[in-house]
Short mmCIF file of C-alpha atoms and ligand atoms in Angstrom, two decimals:
data_model
loop_
_atom_site.label_atom_id
_atom_site.label_comp_id
_atom_site.label_asym_id
_atom_site.label_seq_id
_atom_site.Cartn_x
_atom_site.Cartn_y
_atom_site.Cartn_z
CA MET A 21 -13.92 -24.40 -11.80
CA ILE A 22 -10.21 -23.67 -12.17
CA PRO A 23 -7.74 -23.46 -9.20
CA VAL A 24 -7.77 -20.28 -7.36
CA ALA A 25 -4.16 -19.55 -8.71
CA GLU A 26 -4.70 -19.57 -11.81
CA ALA A 27 -7.81 -17.71 -11.88
CA ARG A 28 -5.11 -15.15 -10.51
CA ALA A 29 -2.56 -15.42 -13.10
CA ARG A 30 -5.50 -15.28 -15.88
CA ILE A 31 -6.35 -11.74 -14.29
CA LEU A 32 -3.31 -10.73 -14.05
CA GLU A 33 -2.01 -11.07 -17.55
CA ALA A 34 -5.33 -9.38 -19.14
CA MET A 35 -4.78 -6.13 -16.90
CA PRO A 36 -2.92 -2.88 -18.47
CA ARG A 37 -0.29 -1.00 -16.40
CA MET A 38 -2.07 2.67 -16.15
CA PRO A 39 -0.29 4.73 -18.13
CA LEU A 40 2.05 7.72 -16.34
CA GLU A 41 0.76 11.24 -15.28
CA TRP A 42 3.25 13.66 -13.54
CA VAL A 43 1.06 15.07 -10.07
CA ALA A 44 2.13 17.72 -7.33
CA LEU A 45 4.27 16.40 -4.56
CA PRO A 46 2.14 17.26 -1.66
CA ALA A 47 -0.84 15.25 -4.21
CA ALA A 48 0.84 11.83 -4.52
CA HIS A 49 0.35 10.52 -1.11
CA GLY A 50 -0.30 7.01 -1.41
CA ARG A 51 0.55 6.73 -5.43
CA VAL A 52 2.80 4.90 -7.14
CA LEU A 53 5.68 6.10 -8.84
CA ALA A 54 6.14 5.05 -12.24
CA ARG A 55 9.61 5.69 -12.41
CA ASP A 56 12.60 5.24 -10.85
CA LEU A 57 13.78 8.87 -8.78
CA HIS A 58 16.94 9.25 -8.33
CA ALA A 59 18.30 12.49 -6.23
CA GLY A 60 19.24 15.88 -8.35
CA ARG A 61 21.52 16.89 -5.19
CA SER A 62 23.50 15.46 -2.80
CA GLN A 63 22.58 15.66 0.99
CA PRO A 64 24.10 17.56 2.78
CA PRO A 65 25.45 19.91 -0.36
CA LEU A 66 28.72 20.61 1.32
CA ALA A 67 30.53 19.02 4.80
CA VAL A 68 28.26 21.14 7.54
CA SER A 69 28.28 21.12 11.50
CA ALA A 70 26.19 18.41 13.31
CA MET A 71 26.30 21.19 16.55
CA ASP A 72 26.66 24.79 17.51
CA GLY A 73 29.78 25.72 18.94
CA TYR A 74 33.19 26.80 17.07
CA ALA A 75 34.56 25.53 13.97
CA VAL A 76 38.43 24.84 14.47
CA ARG A 77 41.34 23.23 12.91
CA SER A 78 42.17 20.06 15.17
CA GLU A 79 46.11 20.27 14.72
CA ASP A 80 45.47 23.49 16.25
CA LEU A 81 43.51 21.11 19.26
CA ARG A 82 45.95 18.11 19.62
CA GLU A 83 45.61 18.79 23.67
CA PRO A 84 42.53 19.70 25.82
CA GLY A 85 43.59 23.72 26.64
CA ALA A 86 44.33 25.53 23.34
CA ARG A 87 43.60 29.32 23.07
CA LEU A 88 42.10 30.57 19.52
CA ARG A 89 40.55 33.59 18.17
CA ILE A 90 37.39 33.83 17.04
CA VAL A 91 37.47 35.22 13.30
CA GLY A 92 33.77 35.41 12.57
CA GLU A 93 30.46 33.52 11.99
CA VAL A 94 28.40 30.94 9.97
CA PRO A 95 24.76 30.71 10.52
CA ALA A 96 22.44 27.69 8.65
CA GLY A 97 22.17 28.52 4.58
CA ARG A 98 25.21 30.72 3.93
CA VAL A 99 28.86 29.89 2.89
CA PHE A 100 31.69 31.58 5.10
CA ALA A 101 34.01 33.89 2.75
CA GLY A 102 37.04 33.42 4.43
CA ARG A 103 39.51 30.91 5.94
CA VAL A 104 40.36 29.51 9.44
CA GLY A 105 44.16 29.98 9.84
CA PRO A 106 46.30 28.61 12.80
CA GLY A 107 45.52 29.46 16.14
CA GLU A 108 42.29 30.98 14.70
CA ALA A 109 38.31 29.51 15.00
CA VAL A 110 35.04 30.39 13.13
CA ARG A 111 31.48 30.95 15.55
CA ILE A 112 28.76 27.97 13.14
CA PHE A 113 25.63 27.01 13.85
CA THR A 114 23.87 22.84 13.26
CA GLY A 115 23.86 23.09 9.40
CA ALA A 116 26.23 25.06 8.49
CA PRO A 117 29.31 24.45 6.04
CA LEU A 118 32.65 24.60 7.47
CA PRO A 119 34.43 26.96 6.22
CA GLU A 120 37.86 26.51 4.45
CA GLY A 121 40.91 25.38 6.19
CA ALA A 122 38.37 23.98 9.41
CA ASP A 123 38.21 20.36 9.48
CA ALA A 124 36.48 19.77 13.08
CA VAL A 125 33.61 21.43 15.42
CA LEU A 126 34.06 22.21 18.98
CA MET A 127 31.06 22.38 20.66
CA GLN A 128 29.71 25.66 22.80
CA GLU A 129 29.11 23.43 26.05
CA ARG A 130 33.68 22.95 25.93
CA ALA A 131 34.71 26.15 24.49
CA GLU A 132 35.04 28.79 27.15
CA VAL A 133 34.77 32.16 25.87
CA SER A 134 35.58 35.73 26.72
CA GLY A 135 35.12 38.61 23.55
CA ASP A 136 37.24 37.07 20.66
CA LEU A 137 39.22 34.66 22.51
CA LEU A 138 38.35 31.63 23.40
CA ARG A 139 39.41 28.44 25.65
CA ALA A 140 38.85 24.64 24.65
CA GLN A 141 38.01 22.66 27.01
CA VAL A 142 39.08 19.59 25.17
CA ALA A 143 40.93 18.21 22.44
CA LEU A 144 39.23 16.78 18.98
CA PRO A 145 40.19 14.33 16.02
CA PRO A 146 39.88 15.49 12.49
CA GLY A 147 35.90 15.24 11.26
CA LYS A 148 34.47 15.70 15.01
CA PHE A 149 30.76 17.05 14.72
CA VAL A 150 31.24 17.41 10.45
CA ARG A 151 28.48 16.07 8.15
CA PRO A 152 30.19 15.40 5.30
CA ALA A 153 28.80 16.15 2.30
CA GLY A 154 26.40 13.69 0.94
CA LEU A 155 26.44 11.77 4.70
CA ASP A 156 22.61 11.24 3.78
CA PHE A 157 22.48 10.73 -0.27
CA GLU A 158 24.86 11.49 -3.22
CA ALA A 159 23.77 13.59 -6.33
CA GLY A 160 22.41 10.43 -8.98
CA TRP A 161 21.23 8.38 -6.30
CA LYS A 162 19.00 5.54 -6.81
CA GLY A 163 16.35 7.38 -3.79
CA LEU A 164 13.16 5.50 -4.78
CA GLY A 165 12.22 2.45 -7.57
CA ALA A 166 8.94 2.46 -10.15
CA GLY A 167 6.28 0.48 -7.68
CA HIS A 168 7.22 2.64 -4.46
CA LEU A 169 4.15 3.43 -2.43
CA LEU A 170 4.20 6.91 -1.57
CA ASP A 171 3.87 7.18 1.57
CA ALA A 172 4.99 10.24 4.25
CA ARG A 173 8.20 8.87 4.02
CA ALA A 174 8.76 8.65 0.69
CA LEU A 175 7.76 12.06 -0.02
CA GLY A 176 9.56 13.31 2.20
CA LEU A 177 12.76 11.76 0.55
CA ALA A 178 11.47 12.79 -2.53
CA ALA A 179 11.56 16.45 -1.73
CA ALA A 180 14.76 16.71 -0.24
CA MET A 181 16.45 15.23 -3.25
CA GLY A 182 14.88 17.97 -5.27
CA HIS A 183 11.45 16.55 -6.82
CA ALA A 184 8.52 18.97 -6.64
CA TRP A 185 6.41 16.72 -9.12
CA LEU A 186 6.21 13.35 -8.98
CA PRO A 187 5.58 10.40 -12.25
CA VAL A 188 3.36 8.48 -10.24
CA ARG A 189 0.66 5.72 -12.55
CA ARG A 190 -2.72 6.90 -13.00
CA ARG A 191 -5.04 5.54 -10.83
CA PRO A 192 -7.37 1.95 -12.24
CA ARG A 193 -10.96 3.35 -12.81
CA VAL A 194 -13.26 0.57 -12.03
CA ALA A 195 -16.84 0.59 -12.51
CA ILE A 196 -18.44 -1.02 -9.60
CA LEU A 197 -22.44 -2.25 -10.31
CA ALA A 198 -24.32 -4.39 -8.71
CA THR A 199 -27.68 -6.32 -9.92
CA GLY A 200 -30.47 -7.57 -8.08
CA ASP A 201 -34.23 -6.65 -7.91
CA GLU A 202 -33.97 -7.16 -3.72
CA LEU A 203 -31.76 -4.38 -3.67
CA VAL A 204 -31.78 -1.07 -2.34
CA ARG A 205 -29.14 2.01 -2.52
CA PRO A 206 -27.79 2.98 1.42
CA GLY A 207 -30.38 5.39 2.64
CA GLU A 208 -33.19 4.49 0.77
CA VAL A 209 -36.24 2.02 2.42
CA PRO A 210 -35.93 -1.03 1.88
CA GLY A 211 -39.88 -3.16 0.86
CA PRO A 212 -41.53 -6.12 2.94
CA ALA A 213 -38.30 -8.78 1.11
CA GLY A 214 -35.84 -6.18 0.11
CA ILE A 215 -31.89 -5.68 1.51
CA VAL A 216 -29.57 -2.64 1.78
CA SER A 217 -26.89 -3.71 -0.84
CA SER A 218 -23.47 -3.55 0.89
CA ASN A 219 -21.72 -4.54 -2.14
CA ASN A 220 -21.58 -1.17 -3.51
CA PRO A 221 -19.89 0.14 -0.69
CA THR A 222 -17.68 -2.32 0.76
CA LEU A 223 -16.75 -2.51 -3.12
CA MET A 224 -15.83 1.64 -3.33
CA ALA A 225 -14.10 1.51 -0.07
CA MET A 226 -11.54 -1.27 -1.26
CA VAL A 227 -10.53 -0.23 -4.36
CA GLU A 228 -9.54 2.96 -3.15
CA GLY A 229 -7.98 1.84 -0.53
CA TRP A 230 -5.89 -0.51 -3.07
CA GLY A 231 -5.27 2.88 -5.00
CA GLY A 232 -8.32 2.95 -7.95
CA ASP A 233 -10.60 5.37 -8.64
CA PRO A 234 -13.87 4.07 -8.45
CA VAL A 235 -17.57 5.23 -9.84
CA ASP A 236 -20.59 3.83 -8.26
CA LEU A 237 -22.74 2.62 -10.89
CA GLY A 238 -25.39 1.97 -8.37
CA ILE A 239 -27.95 -1.20 -8.98
CA ALA A 240 -29.18 -3.01 -12.25
CA ARG A 241 -32.36 -4.65 -11.82
CA ASP A 242 -32.92 -8.39 -12.96
CA ARG A 243 -33.14 -7.26 -16.34
CA PRO A 244 -31.23 -7.70 -18.91
CA GLU A 245 -32.06 -4.06 -20.60
CA ASP A 246 -31.52 -2.54 -17.09
CA LEU A 247 -28.15 -4.35 -17.01
CA LEU A 248 -26.86 -3.03 -20.32
CA HIS A 249 -28.10 0.05 -19.67
CA ALA A 250 -26.00 0.63 -16.52
CA LEU A 251 -23.30 -1.21 -18.36
CA ASP A 252 -23.83 1.75 -20.60
CA GLN A 253 -22.13 3.96 -18.24
CA ALA A 254 -19.03 1.83 -17.94
CA ALA A 255 -17.76 3.48 -21.11
CA GLY A 256 -13.71 4.46 -20.14
CA ALA A 257 -13.41 2.44 -16.80
CA ASP A 258 -10.29 0.29 -16.83
CA LEU A 259 -12.09 -2.36 -14.78
CA LEU A 260 -15.57 -3.07 -14.84
CA VAL A 261 -16.86 -5.04 -11.64
CA THR A 262 -20.42 -6.61 -10.86
CA SER A 263 -21.66 -8.38 -8.14
CA GLY A 264 -24.65 -11.00 -8.50
CA GLY A 265 -26.29 -12.09 -10.73
CA ALA A 266 -23.71 -14.43 -11.73
CA SER A 267 -24.78 -17.89 -10.48
CA VAL A 268 -27.08 -20.12 -12.60
CA GLY A 269 -30.48 -19.15 -10.91
CA ALA A 270 -33.87 -17.84 -12.74
CA TYR A 271 -32.33 -14.51 -12.28
CA ASP A 272 -28.72 -14.61 -12.27
CA LEU A 273 -28.75 -13.43 -15.83
CA VAL A 274 -25.20 -11.33 -16.09
CA GLN A 275 -23.42 -14.24 -17.51
CA ASP A 276 -26.28 -14.79 -20.39
CA THR A 277 -26.98 -11.57 -20.69
CA LEU A 278 -23.63 -10.22 -21.18
CA VAL A 279 -22.65 -12.85 -23.37
CA ALA A 280 -25.23 -12.27 -25.70
CA HIS A 281 -23.67 -8.49 -26.18
CA GLY A 282 -20.35 -9.13 -26.61
CA LEU A 283 -18.80 -10.46 -22.89
CA ALA A 284 -15.32 -13.05 -24.40
CA VAL A 285 -15.90 -15.01 -20.60
CA ASN A 286 -12.17 -16.23 -19.94
CA PHE A 287 -13.47 -18.05 -17.24
CA TRP A 288 -16.69 -18.92 -15.15
CA LYS A 289 -16.16 -21.03 -11.62
CA ILE A 290 -13.49 -21.34 -9.53
CA ALA A 291 -13.01 -24.01 -7.05
CA MET A 292 -12.87 -21.59 -4.10
CA ARG A 293 -14.77 -21.27 -1.03
CA PRO A 294 -16.72 -18.60 -0.83
CA GLY A 295 -17.09 -17.07 -4.34
CA LYS A 296 -17.20 -20.28 -6.66
CA PRO A 297 -19.57 -18.74 -9.43
CA LEU A 298 -16.61 -15.82 -10.36
CA ILE A 299 -16.69 -14.23 -13.78
CA PHE A 300 -13.80 -13.33 -15.42
CA GLY A 301 -13.89 -11.85 -19.49
CA ARG A 302 -13.50 -8.73 -21.09
CA PHE A 303 -16.43 -6.63 -22.14
CA ARG A 304 -16.58 -4.14 -24.50
CA ASP A 305 -12.19 -4.41 -24.53
CA ILE A 306 -12.87 -3.37 -20.47
CA PRO A 307 -11.73 -6.20 -18.56
CA PHE A 308 -14.69 -7.15 -16.52
CA LEU A 309 -15.12 -9.12 -12.66
CA GLY A 310 -18.27 -10.30 -12.10
CA LEU A 311 -18.15 -11.36 -8.07
CA PRO A 312 -20.92 -13.60 -6.42
CA GLY A 313 -23.80 -11.44 -5.00
CA ASN A 314 -22.99 -12.97 -1.47
CA PRO A 315 -21.89 -10.21 0.35
CA VAL A 316 -18.50 -12.20 2.24
CA SER A 317 -18.25 -13.87 -1.60
CA ALA A 318 -18.07 -10.37 -3.22
CA ALA A 319 -15.58 -9.63 -0.38
CA VAL A 320 -13.39 -12.23 -0.16
CA CYS A 321 -13.00 -12.17 -3.84
CA ALA A 322 -12.41 -8.88 -3.96
CA ILE A 323 -9.47 -9.32 -1.82
CA VAL A 324 -7.53 -12.22 -3.71
CA TYR A 325 -8.86 -11.29 -7.27
CA LEU A 326 -9.71 -7.54 -7.57
CA ARG A 327 -7.03 -6.20 -5.39
CA ALA A 328 -3.86 -8.26 -7.41
CA ALA A 329 -5.94 -6.96 -10.49
CA LEU A 330 -5.35 -3.22 -9.42
CA LEU A 331 -1.70 -3.58 -7.76
CA ALA A 332 -1.23 -5.13 -11.20
CA CYS A 333 -2.21 -2.30 -12.80
CA LEU A 334 -0.03 -0.23 -10.95
CA GLY A 335 3.42 -2.05 -11.13
CA ARG A 336 3.27 -3.50 -7.15
CA PRO A 337 3.62 -6.48 -5.76
CA THR A 338 0.48 -8.89 -6.03
CA GLU A 339 0.57 -11.75 -3.73
CA LEU A 340 -1.54 -11.67 -0.96
CA PRO A 341 -0.02 -11.10 2.77
CA VAL A 342 -0.18 -14.32 3.99
CA SER A 343 1.27 -15.84 7.21
CA ARG A 344 1.65 -18.76 9.24
CA ALA A 345 -0.33 -18.80 12.92
CA PRO A 346 -0.95 -22.42 14.96
CA LEU A 347 -4.68 -23.25 15.63
CA ALA A 348 -6.42 -23.13 18.12
CA ALA A 349 -9.00 -25.90 17.64
CA PRO A 350 -9.29 -28.88 15.20
CA LEU A 351 -10.51 -28.19 11.49
CA ALA A 352 -12.25 -31.76 9.42
CA ALA A 353 -10.41 -32.53 5.71
CA ASN A 354 -11.44 -29.88 3.78
CA ASP A 355 -13.04 -30.96 0.18
CA GLU A 356 -12.00 -30.04 -3.39
CA ARG A 357 -12.29 -26.30 -3.06
CA GLU A 358 -9.99 -23.92 -1.70
CA ASP A 359 -11.25 -22.10 1.80
CA TYR A 360 -10.78 -19.01 2.78
CA MET A 361 -12.64 -19.05 6.34
CA ARG A 362 -13.74 -16.40 8.53
CA ALA A 363 -11.04 -16.40 11.42
CA TYR A 364 -10.20 -14.48 14.58
CA TRP A 365 -7.12 -13.97 16.67
CA ARG A 366 -7.06 -15.65 20.64
CA SER A 367 -4.80 -14.50 22.57
CA ASP A 368 -4.49 -16.73 25.96
CA GLY A 369 -2.27 -15.53 28.78
CA GLY A 370 1.38 -15.42 27.36
CA GLN A 371 0.36 -17.78 24.61
CA PRO A 372 1.91 -16.77 21.10
CA PRO A 373 -1.56 -15.81 19.79
CA ARG A 374 -3.55 -18.54 18.09
CA VAL A 375 -6.40 -19.03 14.84
CA ARG A 376 -9.78 -19.63 16.19
CA PRO A 377 -12.45 -20.22 12.80
CA ALA A 378 -15.68 -18.66 13.13
CA ASP A 379 -17.94 -21.27 14.45
CA ARG A 380 -20.82 -20.51 10.99
CA GLN A 381 -19.21 -20.00 7.52
CA ASP A 382 -22.32 -19.26 5.68
CA SER A 383 -20.86 -16.39 3.12
CA SER A 384 -24.68 -14.20 4.05
CA MET A 385 -23.06 -12.98 7.47
CA PHE A 386 -21.64 -10.47 6.25
CA ALA A 387 -21.46 -8.87 10.02
CA THR A 388 -18.86 -11.83 10.83
CA PHE A 389 -16.34 -10.91 8.17
CA ALA A 390 -16.98 -7.11 9.00
CA HIS A 391 -15.43 -8.38 12.43
CA ALA A 392 -12.76 -11.23 11.61
CA ASP A 393 -9.60 -10.95 12.13
CA LEU A 394 -8.45 -13.64 9.61
CA LEU A 395 -8.82 -15.10 6.63
CA LEU A 396 -7.47 -19.11 7.28
CA ARG A 397 -6.65 -20.10 3.70
CA ARG A 398 -6.75 -24.08 3.25
CA PRO A 399 -5.55 -25.81 0.33
CA PRO A 400 -7.48 -28.12 -1.91
CA ARG A 401 -8.29 -31.27 0.01
CA ASP A 402 -6.08 -30.49 3.22
CA PRO A 403 -6.14 -33.42 5.50
CA ALA A 404 -8.22 -32.59 9.26
CA ARG A 405 -6.04 -30.83 11.35
CA ALA A 406 -5.39 -30.65 15.59
CA ALA A 407 -4.93 -27.68 17.68
CA GLY A 408 -1.09 -26.45 17.34
CA ASP A 409 -1.13 -27.23 13.15
CA LEU A 410 0.03 -24.79 11.82
CA VAL A 411 -1.55 -22.99 9.03
CA GLU A 412 -2.07 -20.15 6.10
CA VAL A 413 -3.68 -16.51 7.54
CA ILE A 414 -4.22 -13.34 5.62
CA GLU A 415 -4.63 -10.90 8.10
CA ILE A 416 -7.94 -9.03 6.66
CA ALA A 417 -6.90 -5.26 7.87
CA ARG A 418 -3.61 -5.74 5.92
CA ALA A 419 -4.74 -7.17 3.09
CA LEU A 420 -7.11 -4.34 2.88
CA ALA A 421 -4.59 -1.44 3.24
CA ARG A 422 -2.57 -2.71 0.31
P1 AMP B 23 -27.26 -13.54 -6.60
O1 AMP B 23 -25.78 -14.00 -6.55
O2 AMP B 23 -27.73 -12.52 -7.31
O3 AMP B 23 -27.82 -15.09 -6.39
O4 AMP B 23 -27.10 -13.15 -4.97
C1 AMP B 23 -27.02 -13.91 -3.78
C2 AMP B 23 -27.02 -13.30 -2.43
O5 AMP B 23 -26.43 -12.15 -1.71
C3 AMP B 23 -28.42 -13.04 -2.05
O6 AMP B 23 -28.85 -13.28 -1.32
C4 AMP B 23 -28.51 -11.34 -2.77
O7 AMP B 23 -29.68 -10.76 -1.90
C5 AMP B 23 -27.22 -11.33 -1.76
N1 AMP B 23 -27.11 -10.19 -2.77
C6 AMP B 23 -26.67 -10.25 -3.85
N2 AMP B 23 -25.96 -8.95 -4.32
C7 AMP B 23 -26.12 -7.98 -3.17
C8 AMP B 23 -25.77 -6.78 -2.62
N3 AMP B 23 -25.45 -5.52 -4.01
N4 AMP B 23 -25.82 -6.88 -1.37
C9 AMP B 23 -26.05 -6.91 -0.34
N5 AMP B 23 -26.39 -8.66 -0.41
C10 AMP B 23 -26.40 -8.80 -1.92
MG1 MG B 24 -29.55 -11.24 -7.66
#
């Protein structure tokens, strides 16, 4: 059994960085930048008005009551051809470039206008209601760094910086295969001893959420030829993920069968609960992650290992979102395995929320996992803890969202 941290490190080391591809800006939502992105222009490109009003020379408006003559008009998107001379003003609208000669804007609510004559009710300092060129950003500014996750804000900024196509990391292709004679696909009618494979849809959705491109290889029966046949379909994947058959039962043939056909095992068995029989290696040149079959083990191992593998391919940070919170009840001492317990937030009036582990932690109980708020992480040989002690927690919703 190897420690969790070492297993993670070995997986990260084995994952390739995905190549760069160009996608149109609107299609880049949720993708990861492969290169730094710089501003192709300054924003705003010229000094512009922050108000609807009149472009003026502040030296003409040292005192309230100045009288000026309106000599023209400039809307947003145009450049005024002339210049503002002494005693003159130009009608201006929000976002329009300040005409030459002007250095301030009198807001229209402070101007009494009759015909082409204007009386200013207020005095104005230089620069009043003017947005200088480059106020938002300057040409050449590195607005977004490589590895940035392109959310709605990043797309807006990239567009403002003048980009229509974005260099992103290709989504890692992940082939997902379940194994087990007892399994049927969702929608199929299971036999009396059958169960529906919940691992395929769980892992598919997780991979998608972490920025991967999942391919469902379905279910292989517990026969070597069936397993090998299914894995033929994984050619072209960046990562191959199986669930089930990874343990030591008579029907657990993933390890033996694949080793006989070219699986180079990096490690098998980790000091973790749930998920002891995790396998990692390389099968026909594709990184291979063999998850345990129990649905909670498969899902928790996916959060701890598969997530990191995908984020590494994309050049994203791979750490789990771990924080600390107080226990709601005492906990017995832990054994030699790092423990990931399903847990809930419990808040009683006014108190900061506390962590309550689920009463039963059997790794087949997926319903508990589906409704849990947290994974409570305990290091190996963690001593007994009292209510109120701080423990490490991972918010599951955050871990699923990258
Ligand atoms: P195994 O590792 O193949 O021995 O499976 C361990 C337990 O997990 C068994 O009870 C299986 O029925 C269950 N299991 C395995 N694969 C899946 C799956 N894809 N969906 C739901 N349960 C599964
Ligand atoms: Mg099985």
